[in-house]
Tab-separated table of C-alpha atoms and ligand atoms in Angstrom:
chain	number	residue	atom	x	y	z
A	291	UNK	CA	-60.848	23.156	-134.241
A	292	UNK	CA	-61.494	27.000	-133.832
A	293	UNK	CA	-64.139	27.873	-131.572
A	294	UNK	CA	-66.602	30.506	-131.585
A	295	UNK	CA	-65.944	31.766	-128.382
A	296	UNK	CA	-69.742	33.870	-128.551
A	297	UNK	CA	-71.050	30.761	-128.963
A	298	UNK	CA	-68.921	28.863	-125.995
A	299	UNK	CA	-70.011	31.507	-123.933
A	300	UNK	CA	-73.516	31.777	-124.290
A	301	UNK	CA	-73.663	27.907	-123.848
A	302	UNK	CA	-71.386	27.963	-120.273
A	303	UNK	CA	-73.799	30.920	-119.254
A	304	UNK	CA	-76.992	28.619	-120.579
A	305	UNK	CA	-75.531	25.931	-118.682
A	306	UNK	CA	-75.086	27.804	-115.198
A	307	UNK	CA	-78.661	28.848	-115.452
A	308	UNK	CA	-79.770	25.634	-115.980
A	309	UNK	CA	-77.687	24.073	-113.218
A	310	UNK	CA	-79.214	27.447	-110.918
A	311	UNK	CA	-82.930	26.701	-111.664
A	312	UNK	CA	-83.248	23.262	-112.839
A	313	UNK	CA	-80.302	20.738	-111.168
A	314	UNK	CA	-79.554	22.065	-107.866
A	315	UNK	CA	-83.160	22.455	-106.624
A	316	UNK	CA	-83.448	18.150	-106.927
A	317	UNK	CA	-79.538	17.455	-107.175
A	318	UNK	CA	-79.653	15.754	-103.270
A	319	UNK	CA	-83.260	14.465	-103.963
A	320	UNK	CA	-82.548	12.044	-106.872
A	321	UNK	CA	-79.392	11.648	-105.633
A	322	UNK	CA	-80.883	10.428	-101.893
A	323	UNK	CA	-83.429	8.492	-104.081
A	324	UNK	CA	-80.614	7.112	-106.394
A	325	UNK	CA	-82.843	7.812	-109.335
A	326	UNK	CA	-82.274	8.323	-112.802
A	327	UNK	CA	-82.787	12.166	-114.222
A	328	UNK	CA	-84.601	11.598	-116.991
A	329	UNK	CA	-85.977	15.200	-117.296
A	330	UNK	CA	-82.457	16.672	-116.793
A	331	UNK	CA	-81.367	14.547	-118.915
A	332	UNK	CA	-83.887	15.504	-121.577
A	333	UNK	CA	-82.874	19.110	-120.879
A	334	UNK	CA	-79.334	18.651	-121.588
A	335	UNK	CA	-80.085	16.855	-124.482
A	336	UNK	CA	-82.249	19.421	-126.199
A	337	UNK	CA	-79.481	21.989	-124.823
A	338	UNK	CA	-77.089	20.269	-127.416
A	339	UNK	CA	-74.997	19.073	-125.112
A	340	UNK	CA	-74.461	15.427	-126.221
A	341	UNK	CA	-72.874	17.009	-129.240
A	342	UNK	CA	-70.616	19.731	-127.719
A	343	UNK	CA	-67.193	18.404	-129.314
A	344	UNK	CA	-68.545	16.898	-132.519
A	345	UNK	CA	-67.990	17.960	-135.477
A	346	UNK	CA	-70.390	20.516	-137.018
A	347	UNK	CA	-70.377	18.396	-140.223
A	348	UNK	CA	-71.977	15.442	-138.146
A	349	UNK	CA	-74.365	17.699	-136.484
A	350	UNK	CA	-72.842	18.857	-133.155
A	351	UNK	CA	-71.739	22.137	-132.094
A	352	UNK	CA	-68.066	21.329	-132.984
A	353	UNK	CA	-67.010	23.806	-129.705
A	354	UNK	CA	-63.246	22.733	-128.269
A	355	UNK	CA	-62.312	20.789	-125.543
A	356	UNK	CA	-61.668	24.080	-123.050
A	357	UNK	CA	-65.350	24.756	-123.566
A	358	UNK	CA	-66.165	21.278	-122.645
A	359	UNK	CA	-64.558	21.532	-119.631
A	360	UNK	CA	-65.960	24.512	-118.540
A	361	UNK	CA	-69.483	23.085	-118.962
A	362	UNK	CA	-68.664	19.905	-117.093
A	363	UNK	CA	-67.682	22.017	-113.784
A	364	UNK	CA	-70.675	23.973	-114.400
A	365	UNK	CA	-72.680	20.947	-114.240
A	366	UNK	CA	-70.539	19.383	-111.575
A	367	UNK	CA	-71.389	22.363	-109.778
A	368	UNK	CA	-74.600	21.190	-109.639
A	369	UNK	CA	-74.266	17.603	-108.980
A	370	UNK	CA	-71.237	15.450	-110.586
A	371	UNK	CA	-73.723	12.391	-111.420
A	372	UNK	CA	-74.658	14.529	-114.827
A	373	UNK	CA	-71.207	14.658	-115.820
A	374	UNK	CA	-70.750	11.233	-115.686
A	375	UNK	CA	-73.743	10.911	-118.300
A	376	UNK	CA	-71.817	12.881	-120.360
A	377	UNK	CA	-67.921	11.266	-119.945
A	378	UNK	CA	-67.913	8.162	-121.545
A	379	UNK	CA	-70.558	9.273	-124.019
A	380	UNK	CA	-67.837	11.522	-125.189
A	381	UNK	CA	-64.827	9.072	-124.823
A	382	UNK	CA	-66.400	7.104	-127.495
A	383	UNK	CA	-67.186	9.779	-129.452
A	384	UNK	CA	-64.094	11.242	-129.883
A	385	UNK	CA	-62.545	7.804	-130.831
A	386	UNK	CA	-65.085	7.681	-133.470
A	387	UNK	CA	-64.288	10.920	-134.631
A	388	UNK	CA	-60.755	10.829	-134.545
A	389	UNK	CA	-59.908	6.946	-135.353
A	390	UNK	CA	-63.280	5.983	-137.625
A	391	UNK	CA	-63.642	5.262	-141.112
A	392	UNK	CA	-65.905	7.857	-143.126
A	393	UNK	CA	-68.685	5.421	-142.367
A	394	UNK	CA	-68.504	4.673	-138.937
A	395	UNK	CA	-68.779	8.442	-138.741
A	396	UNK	CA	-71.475	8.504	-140.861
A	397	UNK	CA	-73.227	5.666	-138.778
A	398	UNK	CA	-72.859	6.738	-135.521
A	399	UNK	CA	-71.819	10.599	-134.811
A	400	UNK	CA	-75.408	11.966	-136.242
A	401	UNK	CA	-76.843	9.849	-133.431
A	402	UNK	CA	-75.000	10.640	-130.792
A	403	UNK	CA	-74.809	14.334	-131.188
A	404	UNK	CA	-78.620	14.446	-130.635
A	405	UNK	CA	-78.173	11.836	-127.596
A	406	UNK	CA	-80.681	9.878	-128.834
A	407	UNK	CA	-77.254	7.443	-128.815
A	408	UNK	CA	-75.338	7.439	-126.066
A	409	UNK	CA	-71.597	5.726	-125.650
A	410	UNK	CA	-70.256	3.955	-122.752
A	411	UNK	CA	-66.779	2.462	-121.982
A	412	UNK	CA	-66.172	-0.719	-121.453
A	413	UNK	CA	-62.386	-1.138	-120.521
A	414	UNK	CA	-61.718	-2.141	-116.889
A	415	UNK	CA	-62.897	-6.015	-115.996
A	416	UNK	CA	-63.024	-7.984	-112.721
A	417	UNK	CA	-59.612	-8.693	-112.559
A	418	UNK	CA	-57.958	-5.839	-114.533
A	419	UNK	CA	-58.479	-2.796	-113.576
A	420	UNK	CA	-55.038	-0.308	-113.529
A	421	UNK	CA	-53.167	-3.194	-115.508
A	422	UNK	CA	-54.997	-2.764	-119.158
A	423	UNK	CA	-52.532	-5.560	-120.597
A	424	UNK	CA	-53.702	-7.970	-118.970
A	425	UNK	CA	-57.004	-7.409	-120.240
A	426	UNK	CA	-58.555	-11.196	-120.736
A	427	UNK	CA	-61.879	-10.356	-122.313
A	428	UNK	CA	-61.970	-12.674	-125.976
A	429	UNK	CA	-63.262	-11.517	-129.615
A	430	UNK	CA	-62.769	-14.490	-132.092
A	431	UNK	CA	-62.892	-14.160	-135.294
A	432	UNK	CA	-65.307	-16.094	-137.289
A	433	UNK	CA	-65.919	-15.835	-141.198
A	434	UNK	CA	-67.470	-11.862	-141.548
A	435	UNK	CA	-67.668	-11.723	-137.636
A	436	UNK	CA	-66.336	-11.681	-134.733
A	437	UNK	CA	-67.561	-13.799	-131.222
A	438	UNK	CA	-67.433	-11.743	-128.014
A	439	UNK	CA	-66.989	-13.350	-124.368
A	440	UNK	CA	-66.412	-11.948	-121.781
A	441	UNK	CA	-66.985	-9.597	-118.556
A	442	UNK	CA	-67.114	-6.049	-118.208
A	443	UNK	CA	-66.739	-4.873	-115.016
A	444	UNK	CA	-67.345	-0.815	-113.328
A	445	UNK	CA	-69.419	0.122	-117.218
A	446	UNK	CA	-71.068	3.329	-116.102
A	447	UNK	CA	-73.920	4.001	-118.532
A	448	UNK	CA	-73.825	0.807	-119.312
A	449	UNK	CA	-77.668	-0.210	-119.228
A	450	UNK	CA	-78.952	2.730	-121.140
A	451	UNK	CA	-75.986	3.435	-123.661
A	452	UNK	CA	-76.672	2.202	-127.481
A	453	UNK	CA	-73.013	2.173	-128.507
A	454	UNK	CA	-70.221	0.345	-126.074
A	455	UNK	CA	-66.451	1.168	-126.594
A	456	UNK	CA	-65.228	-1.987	-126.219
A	457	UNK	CA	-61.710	-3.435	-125.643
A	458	UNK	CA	-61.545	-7.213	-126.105
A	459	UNK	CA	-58.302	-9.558	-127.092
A	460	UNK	CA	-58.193	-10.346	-130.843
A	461	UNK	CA	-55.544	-12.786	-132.223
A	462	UNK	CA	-53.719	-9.412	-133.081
A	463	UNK	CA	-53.554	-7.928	-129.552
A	464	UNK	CA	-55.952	-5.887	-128.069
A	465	UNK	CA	-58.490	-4.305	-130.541
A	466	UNK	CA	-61.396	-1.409	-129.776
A	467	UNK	CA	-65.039	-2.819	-131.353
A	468	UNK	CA	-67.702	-0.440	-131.314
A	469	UNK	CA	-71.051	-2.599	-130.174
A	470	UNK	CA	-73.968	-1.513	-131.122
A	471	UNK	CA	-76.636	-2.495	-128.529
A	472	UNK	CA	-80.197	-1.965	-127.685
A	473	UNK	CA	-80.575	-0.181	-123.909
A	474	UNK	CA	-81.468	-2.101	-121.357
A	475	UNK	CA	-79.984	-5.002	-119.275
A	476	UNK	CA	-80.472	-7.804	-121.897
A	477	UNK	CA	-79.600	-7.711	-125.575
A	478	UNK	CA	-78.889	-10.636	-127.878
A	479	UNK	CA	-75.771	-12.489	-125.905
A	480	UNK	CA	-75.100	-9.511	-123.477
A	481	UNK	CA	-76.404	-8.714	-120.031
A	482	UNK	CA	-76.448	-6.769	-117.219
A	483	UNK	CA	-75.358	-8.939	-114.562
A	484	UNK	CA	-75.111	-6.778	-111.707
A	485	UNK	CA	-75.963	-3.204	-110.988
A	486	UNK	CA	-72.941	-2.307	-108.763
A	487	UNK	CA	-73.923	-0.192	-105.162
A	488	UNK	CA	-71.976	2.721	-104.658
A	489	UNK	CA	-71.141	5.464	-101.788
A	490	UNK	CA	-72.085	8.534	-103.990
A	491	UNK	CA	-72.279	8.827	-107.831
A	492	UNK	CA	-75.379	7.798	-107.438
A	493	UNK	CA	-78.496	8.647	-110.183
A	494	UNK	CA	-76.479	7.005	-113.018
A	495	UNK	CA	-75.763	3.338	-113.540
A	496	UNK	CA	-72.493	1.652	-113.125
A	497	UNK	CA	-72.785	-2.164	-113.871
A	498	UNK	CA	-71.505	-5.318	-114.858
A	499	UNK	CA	-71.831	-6.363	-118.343
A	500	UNK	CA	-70.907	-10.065	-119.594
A	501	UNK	CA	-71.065	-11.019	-123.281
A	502	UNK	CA	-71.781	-14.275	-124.048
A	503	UNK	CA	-71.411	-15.801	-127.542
A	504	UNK	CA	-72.405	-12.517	-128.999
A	505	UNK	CA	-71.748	-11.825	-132.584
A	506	UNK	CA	-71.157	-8.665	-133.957
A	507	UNK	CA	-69.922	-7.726	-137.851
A	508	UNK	CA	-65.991	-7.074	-138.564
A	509	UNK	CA	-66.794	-3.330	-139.354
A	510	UNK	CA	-67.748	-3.453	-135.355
A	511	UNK	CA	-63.792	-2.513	-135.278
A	512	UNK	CA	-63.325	1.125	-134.866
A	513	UNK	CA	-61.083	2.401	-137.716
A	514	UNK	CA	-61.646	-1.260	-139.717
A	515	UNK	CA	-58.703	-3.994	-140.246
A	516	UNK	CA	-55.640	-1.572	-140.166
A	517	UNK	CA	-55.794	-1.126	-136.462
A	518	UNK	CA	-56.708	-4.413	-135.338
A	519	UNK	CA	-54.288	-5.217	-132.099
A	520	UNK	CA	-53.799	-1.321	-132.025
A	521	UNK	CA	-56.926	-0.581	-129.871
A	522	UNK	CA	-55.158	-0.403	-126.487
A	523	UNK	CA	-52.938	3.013	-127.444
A	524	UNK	CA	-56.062	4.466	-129.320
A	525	UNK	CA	-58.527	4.281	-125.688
A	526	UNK	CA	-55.627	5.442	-124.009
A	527	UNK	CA	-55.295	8.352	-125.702
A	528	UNK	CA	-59.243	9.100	-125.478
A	529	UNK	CA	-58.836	8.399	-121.710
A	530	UNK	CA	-57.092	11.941	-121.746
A	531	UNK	CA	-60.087	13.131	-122.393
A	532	UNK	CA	-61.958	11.928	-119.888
A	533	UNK	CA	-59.252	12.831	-117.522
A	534	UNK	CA	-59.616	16.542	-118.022
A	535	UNK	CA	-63.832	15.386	-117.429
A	536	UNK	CA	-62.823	14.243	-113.873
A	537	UNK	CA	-60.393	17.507	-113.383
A	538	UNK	CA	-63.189	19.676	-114.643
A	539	UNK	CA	-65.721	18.056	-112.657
A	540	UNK	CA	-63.217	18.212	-109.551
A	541	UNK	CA	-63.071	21.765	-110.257
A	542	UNK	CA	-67.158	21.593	-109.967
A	543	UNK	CA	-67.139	19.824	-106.690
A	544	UNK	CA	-64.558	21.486	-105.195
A	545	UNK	CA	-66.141	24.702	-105.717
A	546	UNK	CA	-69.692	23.661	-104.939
A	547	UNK	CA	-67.674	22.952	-101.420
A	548	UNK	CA	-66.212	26.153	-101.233
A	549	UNK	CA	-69.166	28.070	-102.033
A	550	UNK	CA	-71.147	26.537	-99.323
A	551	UNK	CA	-68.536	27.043	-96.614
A	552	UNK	CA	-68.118	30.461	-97.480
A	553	UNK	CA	-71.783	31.526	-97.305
A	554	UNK	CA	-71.874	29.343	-94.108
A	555	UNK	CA	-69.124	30.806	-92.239
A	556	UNK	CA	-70.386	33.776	-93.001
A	557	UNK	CA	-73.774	33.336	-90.933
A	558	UNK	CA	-73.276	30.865	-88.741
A	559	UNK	CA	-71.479	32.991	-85.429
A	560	UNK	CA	-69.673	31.199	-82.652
A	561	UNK	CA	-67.964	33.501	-79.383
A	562	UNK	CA	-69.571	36.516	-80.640
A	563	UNK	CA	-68.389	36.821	-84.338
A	564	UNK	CA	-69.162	35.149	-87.587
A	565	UNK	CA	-66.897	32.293	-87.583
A	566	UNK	CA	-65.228	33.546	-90.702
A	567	UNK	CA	-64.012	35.976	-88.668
A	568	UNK	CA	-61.662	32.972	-86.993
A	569	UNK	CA	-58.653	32.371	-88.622
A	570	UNK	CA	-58.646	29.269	-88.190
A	571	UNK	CA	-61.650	29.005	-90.785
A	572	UNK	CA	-59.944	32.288	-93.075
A	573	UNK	CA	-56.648	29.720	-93.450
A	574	UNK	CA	-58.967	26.669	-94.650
A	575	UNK	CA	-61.091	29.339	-96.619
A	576	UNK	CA	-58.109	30.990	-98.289
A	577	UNK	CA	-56.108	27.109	-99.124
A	578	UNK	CA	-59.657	25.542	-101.056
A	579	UNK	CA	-59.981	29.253	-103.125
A	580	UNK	CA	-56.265	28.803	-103.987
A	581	UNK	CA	-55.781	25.404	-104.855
A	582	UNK	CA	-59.579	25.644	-106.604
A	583	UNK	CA	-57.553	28.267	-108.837
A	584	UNK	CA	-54.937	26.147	-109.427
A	585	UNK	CA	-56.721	23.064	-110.471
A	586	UNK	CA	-58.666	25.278	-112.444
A	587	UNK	CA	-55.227	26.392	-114.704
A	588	UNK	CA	-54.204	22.508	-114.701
A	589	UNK	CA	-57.345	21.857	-116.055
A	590	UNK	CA	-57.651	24.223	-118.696
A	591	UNK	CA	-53.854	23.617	-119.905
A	592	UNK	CA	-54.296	20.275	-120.288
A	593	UNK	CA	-57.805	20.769	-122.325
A	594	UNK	CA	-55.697	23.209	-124.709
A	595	UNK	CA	-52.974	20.944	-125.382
A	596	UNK	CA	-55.553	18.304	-126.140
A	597	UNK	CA	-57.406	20.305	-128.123
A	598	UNK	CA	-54.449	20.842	-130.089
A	599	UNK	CA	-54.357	17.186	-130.820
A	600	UNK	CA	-50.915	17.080	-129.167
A	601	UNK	CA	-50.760	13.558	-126.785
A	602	UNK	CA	-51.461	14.801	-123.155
A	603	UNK	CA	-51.231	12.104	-121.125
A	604	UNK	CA	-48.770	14.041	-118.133
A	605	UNK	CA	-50.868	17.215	-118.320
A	606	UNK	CA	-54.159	15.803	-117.994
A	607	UNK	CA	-53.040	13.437	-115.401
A	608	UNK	CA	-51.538	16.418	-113.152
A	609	UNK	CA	-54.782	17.813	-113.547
A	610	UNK	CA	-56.695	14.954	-113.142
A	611	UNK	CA	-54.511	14.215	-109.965
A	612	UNK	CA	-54.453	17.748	-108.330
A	613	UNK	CA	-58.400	18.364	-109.055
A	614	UNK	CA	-59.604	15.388	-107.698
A	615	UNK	CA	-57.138	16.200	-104.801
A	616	UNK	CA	-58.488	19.630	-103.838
A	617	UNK	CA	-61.948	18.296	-104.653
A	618	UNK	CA	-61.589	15.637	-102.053
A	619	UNK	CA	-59.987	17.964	-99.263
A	620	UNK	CA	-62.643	21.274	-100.292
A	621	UNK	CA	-65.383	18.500	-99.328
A	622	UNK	CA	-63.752	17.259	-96.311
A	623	UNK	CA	-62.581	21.083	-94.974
A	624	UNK	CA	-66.481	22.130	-96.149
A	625	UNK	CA	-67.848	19.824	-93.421
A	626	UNK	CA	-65.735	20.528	-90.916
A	627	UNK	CA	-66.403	24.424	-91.654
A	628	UNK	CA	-69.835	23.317	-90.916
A	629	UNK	CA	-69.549	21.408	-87.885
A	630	UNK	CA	-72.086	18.906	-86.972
A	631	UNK	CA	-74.428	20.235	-89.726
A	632	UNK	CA	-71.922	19.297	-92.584
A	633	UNK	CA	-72.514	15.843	-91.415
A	634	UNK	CA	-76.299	15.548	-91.764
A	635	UNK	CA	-77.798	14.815	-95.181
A	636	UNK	CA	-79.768	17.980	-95.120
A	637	UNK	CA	-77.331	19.763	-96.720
A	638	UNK	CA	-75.312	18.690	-99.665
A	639	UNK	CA	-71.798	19.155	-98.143
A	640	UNK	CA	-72.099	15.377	-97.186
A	641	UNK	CA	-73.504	14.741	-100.865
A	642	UNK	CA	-69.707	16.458	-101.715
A	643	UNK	CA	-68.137	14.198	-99.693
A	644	UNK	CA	-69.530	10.646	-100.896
A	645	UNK	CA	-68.858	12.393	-104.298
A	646	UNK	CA	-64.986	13.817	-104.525
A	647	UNK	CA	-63.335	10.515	-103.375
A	648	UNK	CA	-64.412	8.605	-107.459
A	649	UNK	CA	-62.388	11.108	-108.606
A	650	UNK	CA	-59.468	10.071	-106.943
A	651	UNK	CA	-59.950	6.539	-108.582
A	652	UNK	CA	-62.178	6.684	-111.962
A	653	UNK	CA	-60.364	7.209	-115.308
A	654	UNK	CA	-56.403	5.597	-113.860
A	655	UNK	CA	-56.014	6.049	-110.061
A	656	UNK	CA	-54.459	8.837	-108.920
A	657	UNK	CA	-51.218	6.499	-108.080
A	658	UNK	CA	-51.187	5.622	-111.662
A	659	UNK	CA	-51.128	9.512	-112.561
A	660	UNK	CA	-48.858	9.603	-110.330
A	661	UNK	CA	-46.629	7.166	-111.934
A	662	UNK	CA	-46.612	8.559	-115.323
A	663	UNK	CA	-45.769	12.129	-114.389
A	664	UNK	CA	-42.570	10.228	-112.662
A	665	UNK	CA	-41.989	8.714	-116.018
A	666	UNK	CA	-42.031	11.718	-117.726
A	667	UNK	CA	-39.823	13.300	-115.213
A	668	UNK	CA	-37.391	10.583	-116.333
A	669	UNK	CA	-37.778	8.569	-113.025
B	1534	FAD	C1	-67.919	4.333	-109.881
B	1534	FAD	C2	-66.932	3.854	-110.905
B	1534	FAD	C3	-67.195	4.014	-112.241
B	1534	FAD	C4	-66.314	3.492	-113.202
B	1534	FAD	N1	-66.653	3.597	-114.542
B	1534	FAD	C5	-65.891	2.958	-115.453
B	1534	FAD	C6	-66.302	2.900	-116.830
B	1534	FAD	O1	-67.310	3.486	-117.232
B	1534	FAD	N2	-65.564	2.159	-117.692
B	1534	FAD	C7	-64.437	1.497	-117.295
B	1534	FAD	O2	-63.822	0.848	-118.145
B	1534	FAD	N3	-63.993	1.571	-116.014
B	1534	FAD	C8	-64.708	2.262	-115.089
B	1534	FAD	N4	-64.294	2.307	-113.768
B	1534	FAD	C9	-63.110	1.543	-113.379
B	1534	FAD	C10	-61.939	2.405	-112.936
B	1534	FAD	O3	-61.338	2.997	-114.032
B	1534	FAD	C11	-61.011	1.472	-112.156
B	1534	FAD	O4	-61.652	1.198	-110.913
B	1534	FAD	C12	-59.646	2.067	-111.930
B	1534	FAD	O5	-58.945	2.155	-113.132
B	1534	FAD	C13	-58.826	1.208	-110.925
B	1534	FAD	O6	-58.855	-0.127	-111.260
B	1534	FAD	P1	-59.218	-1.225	-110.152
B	1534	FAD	O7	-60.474	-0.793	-109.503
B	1534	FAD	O8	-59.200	-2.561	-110.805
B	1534	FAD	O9	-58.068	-1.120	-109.084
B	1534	FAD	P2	-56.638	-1.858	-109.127
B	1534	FAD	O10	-56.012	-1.659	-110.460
B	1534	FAD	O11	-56.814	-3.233	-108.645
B	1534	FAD	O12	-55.845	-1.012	-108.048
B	1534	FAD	C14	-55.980	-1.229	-106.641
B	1534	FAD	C15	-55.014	-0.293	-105.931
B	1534	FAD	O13	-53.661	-0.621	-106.314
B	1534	FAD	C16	-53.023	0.528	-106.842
B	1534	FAD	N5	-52.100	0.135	-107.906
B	1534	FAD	C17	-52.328	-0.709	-108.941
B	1534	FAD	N6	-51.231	-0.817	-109.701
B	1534	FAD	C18	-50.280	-0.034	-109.132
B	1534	FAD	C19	-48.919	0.275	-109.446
B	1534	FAD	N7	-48.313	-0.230	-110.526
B	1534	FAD	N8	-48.251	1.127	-108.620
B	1534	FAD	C20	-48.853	1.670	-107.547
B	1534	FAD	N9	-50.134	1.413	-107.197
B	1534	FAD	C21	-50.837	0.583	-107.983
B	1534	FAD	C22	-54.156	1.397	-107.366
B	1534	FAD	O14	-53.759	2.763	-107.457
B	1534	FAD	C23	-55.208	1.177	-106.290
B	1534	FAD	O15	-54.903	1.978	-105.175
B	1534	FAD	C24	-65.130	2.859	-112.794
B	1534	FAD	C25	-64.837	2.748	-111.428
B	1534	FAD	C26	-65.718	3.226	-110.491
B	1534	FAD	C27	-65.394	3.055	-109.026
């Protein structure tokens, strides 16, 4: 896809001011309150920013996967909650668009470029988590349909999304569905059966879904009959993309930390000086603003190669892995820059620090990155 990089810009520059007047102001409020954004949500809707990466053709601003990940660390910048509104929204969108039939496309891209529907992913379960084969979740086939059963564990979005990426066991392996639902917790034989409490990430829902008996049409399979048993490989490869969303968004948080102990250690003064004047606090200073830099390259490498339509999975997990690294040790060097007022929730350093550590888990744990770069490196 060939961006218009006017375009990409004004829309990263639309998005900082956004994030500047609109997000941070209530970021630690809503997220203190754990309460959904509706407004911002609204906002970033009529911004156009549920159709970033879709196709012109279907409505969306068609923009490449580099631009996308310079909005999410704008937004992340802000507060990370927002760009996990966004992730698996585009996970599922991007299977649609690249593994659909003409009119699953037609059906379902319009919609979602608009955000008026939203995708979630529905992947990990109670008991499978890092091991996707052994997946247990059942679709049976019966006549025209297929029977789902099942539970869903860790769905974020998964109460107010209208289109689930689903992968359930078919007699054929493991197949991607596309269910169409209505948002909220109950709908025909699914349900919300637990809202899941977390440490941060908070704003957004993450939840467990179980599926009961519920019936959805054979053209529920993404790409129809051909890739029935195929699904497992097809997610996988959309999980890239949502890896460089957690790198980007590490890139978000991770400067958000290093902002804030900048400006901080430039006011607050301990034995006389500014205590950016300390070495001590220069050395921390100077290791977050180079590995920010570097997870920022990782990042945007592994967006180009993906946007190339090349397979990614190394790239995007180095990123993934070194982003949410430096996010999680900017946060924890931010508070200690900040000394006993990093730890109070007055400020959002602490907000930074319930945040960074997801990143080191959501979309393959960093161990699992960890173990296909080794693979690749012919370990
Ligand atoms: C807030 C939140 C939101 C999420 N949102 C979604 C979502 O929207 N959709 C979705 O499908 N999933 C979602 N997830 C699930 C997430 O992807 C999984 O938690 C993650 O893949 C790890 O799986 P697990 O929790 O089952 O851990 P496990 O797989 O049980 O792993 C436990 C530990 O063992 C380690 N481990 C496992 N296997 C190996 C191995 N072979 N070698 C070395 N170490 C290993 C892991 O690295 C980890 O440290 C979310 C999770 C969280 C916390």
């Amino acid at each position: 896809m060939t961006t218009d990089t006017e375009l990409a810009d004004e829309l990263v520059d639309a998005v900082r001011t956004f994030v500047t007047k609109e997000v941070l102001p209530v970021a630690s409020e809503f997220e203190h309150a754990d309460a959904y954004p509706e407004a911002l949500v609204e906002q970033m809707k009529t911004m156009g920013l549920f159709g970033v990466t879709i196709p012109a053709e279907y409505g969306g601003l068609g923009l490449d996967i580099v631009t996308y990940a310079r909005i999410v660390e704008e937004i992340a910048f802000g507060w990370m909650s927002l760009t996990g509104i966004l992730n698996t929204h585009f996970i599922t969108a991007t299977l649609i668009a690249n593994h659909g039939t003409e009119e699953q496309k037609k059906r379902w891209l319009s919609r979602m470029t608009t955000g008026e529907l939203r995708g979630c992913l529905s992947l990990s379960e109670p008991d499978a988590g890092s091991d996707t084969r052994s997946l247990r979740f059942k679709a049976s086939p019966d006549g025209d349909e297929y029977i789902l059963d099942g539970t869903k564990m860790w769905v974020t979005n998964g109460e107010r999304a209208g289109l689930v990426t689903l992968a359930a066991r078919t007699p054929e392996g493991i197949t991607c569905f596309m269910v169409e639902k209505e948002p909220g917790p109950i709908f025909g034989g699914i349900s919300v059966s637990r809202t899941i409490p977390k440490l941060g990430y908070k704003g957004l829902e993450t939840v467990e879904m179980s599926y009961s008996g519920h019936r959805v049409p054979a053209d529920a399979v993404l790409g129809g009959p051909d890739t029935l048993g195929r699904g497992l490989p097809l997610i996988l490869g959309a999980l890239e993309l949502g890896r460089i969303n957690i790198a980007a968004r590490a890139c978000g948080v991770a400067r958000a930390a290093f902002e804030a102990a900048i400006s901080y250690s430039q006011q607050r003064e301990a034995f006389g000086v500014p205590i950016a004047k300390h070495q001590a606090i220069q050395f921390k200073l100077a290791d977050m603003a180079t590995k920010l830099e570097a997870a920022r390259l990782l990042t945007q490498s592994a967006a180009r190669k993906k946007e190339a339509g090349e397979r990614c999975d190394v790239e995007a997990g180095m990123a993934k892995l070194f982003a949410s690294e430096t996010a999680f040790e900017c946060a924890i060097e931010a508070m200690r820059v900040h000394g006993g007022y990093g730890y109070t929730t007055e400020l959002p350093v602490e907000r930074y620090y319930r945040d960074a550590p997801l990143m080191l888990i959501g979309e393959g744990t960093n161990e699992i990155q960890r173990l296909v770069i080794a693979r690749q490196i012919g370990l």
